[in-house]
């Protein structure tokens, strides 16, 4: 059985599929800790936060920072809202403007840029737009951290 897609072309994995996805994200947490040394405290946003694995790592490392998670999947947004009560979690397409210019200290894109490309109909324009919007959102000296890869 393959993935089903909702009207917005997001994969619908079903309960077991989401559980497997979540397990995979949590299993890679140790490797993802490597990005923490590059984070600048303050306002930190993870775009494409999925299950919240990286948000949890950031929250532990930077407890006084203002954190935000963003994901396009209603399922992932719901999971993060349950996992992080009181944290700002938004459902949003990250290839569209989200932040005012110069308002974020660190933006983390962890295992999401390949999704921007594929869900954006394999259009590099969606990737370029996402990166430009991230750069514009950063404060002077802000950090954009990208961790991604394909097998």
Coordinates of C-alpha atoms in Angstrom, one line a residue:
X1 CA 0.0 0.0 0.0
X2 CA 1.4 3.3 -1.0
X3 CA 0.9 6.7 0.5
X4 CA -2.4 8.5 0.0
X5 CA -2.4 12.3 -0.5
X6 CA -4.8 14.9 0.8
X7 CA -6.1 17.7 -1.4
X8 CA -3.0 19.8 -0.7
X9 CA -0.8 16.9 -1.9
X10 CA 0.5 16.1 1.6
X11 CA 1.1 12.4 2.3
X12 CA -1.5 10.8 4.5
X13 CA 0.3 8.0 6.2
X14 CA -2.4 6.6 8.5
X15 CA -1.9 6.0 12.2
X16 CA 0.8 3.3 11.8
X17 CA 2.6 5.3 9.1
X18 CA 2.8 8.4 11.3
X19 CA 4.1 6.2 14.2
X20 CA 6.8 4.8 12.1
X21 CA 7.7 8.3 10.8
X22 CA 7.8 9.6 14.4
X23 CA 10.0 6.7 15.6
X24 CA 12.5 7.5 12.8
X25 CA 12.7 11.2 13.7
X26 CA 13.3 10.4 17.4
X27 CA 15.9 7.7 16.5
X28 CA 18.0 10.3 14.7
X29 CA 18.0 12.8 17.6
X30 CA 21.6 12.1 18.6
X31 CA 22.8 13.0 15.1
X32 CA 20.7 16.2 15.1
X33 CA 22.3 17.5 18.4
X34 CA 25.3 18.5 16.2
X35 CA 23.4 21.5 14.9
X36 CA 22.9 23.0 18.4
X37 CA 26.3 24.5 18.5
X38 CA 25.4 26.7 15.6
X39 CA 22.2 28.0 17.2
X40 CA 22.1 31.6 18.4
X41 CA 19.8 32.0 21.4
X42 CA 16.9 34.4 21.4
X43 CA 14.1 33.8 18.9
X44 CA 14.5 30.4 17.4
X45 CA 12.2 28.9 14.8
X46 CA 12.3 25.4 13.4
X47 CA 10.6 25.2 10.0
X48 CA 9.4 21.8 9.1
X49 CA 9.4 20.7 12.7
X50 CA 7.6 17.4 12.2
X51 CA 7.2 15.5 15.5
X52 CA 9.3 18.1 17.4
X53 CA 12.5 16.1 17.8
X54 CA 14.7 19.1 17.1
X55 CA 12.5 21.5 19.0
X56 CA 13.0 19.3 22.1
X57 CA 16.7 19.4 21.7
X58 CA 16.7 23.2 21.3
X59 CA 14.3 23.7 24.2
X60 CA 16.7 21.7 26.5
X61 CA 19.8 23.6 25.3
X62 CA 18.2 27.1 25.2
X63 CA 15.6 27.1 27.9
X64 CA 15.3 30.9 28.0
X65 CA 14.8 31.3 24.2
X66 CA 11.5 32.0 22.5
X67 CA 10.8 28.9 20.4
X68 CA 8.5 28.4 17.5
X69 CA 7.7 25.3 15.4
X70 CA 6.2 25.4 11.9
X71 CA 5.0 22.5 9.8
X72 CA 2.6 22.1 6.9
X73 CA 1.1 18.8 8.0
X74 CA -1.9 19.1 10.3
X75 CA -0.9 15.8 11.9
X76 CA 2.5 17.0 12.8
X77 CA 1.2 20.4 14.1
X78 CA -1.3 18.6 16.3
X79 CA 1.4 16.3 17.7
X80 CA 3.7 19.2 18.4
X81 CA 1.0 21.2 20.1
X82 CA 0.3 18.2 22.4
X83 CA 4.1 17.7 23.0
X84 CA 4.8 21.4 23.7
X85 CA 1.8 23.1 25.4
X86 CA 2.2 26.8 25.4
X87 CA 4.8 26.8 22.6
X88 CA 3.9 28.6 19.4
X89 CA 3.3 25.9 16.8
X90 CA 2.0 27.0 13.4
X91 CA 0.6 25.2 10.3
X92 CA 2.2 27.1 7.5
X93 CA 3.8 26.6 4.1
X94 CA 7.4 27.7 4.7
X95 CA 7.9 28.8 1.1
X96 CA 5.5 31.6 1.9
X97 CA 6.3 34.6 4.1
X98 CA 5.9 33.9 7.8
X99 CA 8.1 36.4 9.7
X100 CA 8.7 40.1 9.5
X101 CA 12.1 41.1 8.4
X102 CA 14.9 41.0 11.0
X103 CA 12.9 39.3 13.8
X104 CA 14.5 35.9 14.2
X105 CA 17.9 35.0 15.7
X106 CA 18.1 31.4 14.4
X107 CA 16.1 29.5 11.8
X108 CA 16.6 25.7 11.6
X109 CA 15.7 23.8 8.5
X110 CA 16.3 20.1 9.5
X111 CA 15.5 17.5 6.9
X112 CA 12.9 19.8 5.2
X113 CA 14.4 21.4 2.1
X114 CA 14.0 18.2 0.1
X115 CA 10.3 18.3 1.0
X116 CA 10.0 21.9 -0.1
X117 CA 11.4 20.8 -3.5
X118 CA 9.3 17.8 -3.9
X119 CA 6.0 19.2 -2.5
X120 CA 6.7 22.3 -4.6
X121 CA 6.4 20.2 -7.8
X122 CA 10.2 19.8 -8.1
X123 CA 10.5 23.6 -8.6
X124 CA 13.8 25.1 -7.5
X125 CA 11.9 28.4 -7.2
X126 CA 10.2 27.1 -4.1
X127 CA 13.6 26.3 -2.6
X128 CA 15.0 29.7 -3.5
X129 CA 12.0 31.5 -2.2
X130 CA 12.2 29.6 1.1
X131 CA 15.8 30.5 1.6
X132 CA 15.3 34.1 0.6
X133 CA 12.5 34.5 3.1
X134 CA 14.6 32.9 5.8
X135 CA 17.5 35.2 5.1
X136 CA 15.2 38.2 5.3
X137 CA 13.7 37.1 8.6
X138 CA 17.0 36.9 10.3
X139 CA 18.3 39.6 12.6
X140 CA 21.8 41.0 11.8
X141 CA 24.2 38.2 12.8
X142 CA 21.4 35.7 12.8
X143 CA 21.9 32.1 11.8
X144 CA 20.2 29.9 9.2
X145 CA 21.0 26.2 9.8
X146 CA 20.3 23.7 7.1
X147 CA 20.6 20.0 7.7
X148 CA 19.4 17.8 4.9
X149 CA 20.3 15.0 2.7
X150 CA 19.1 12.4 0.3
X151 CA 20.0 8.8 -0.1

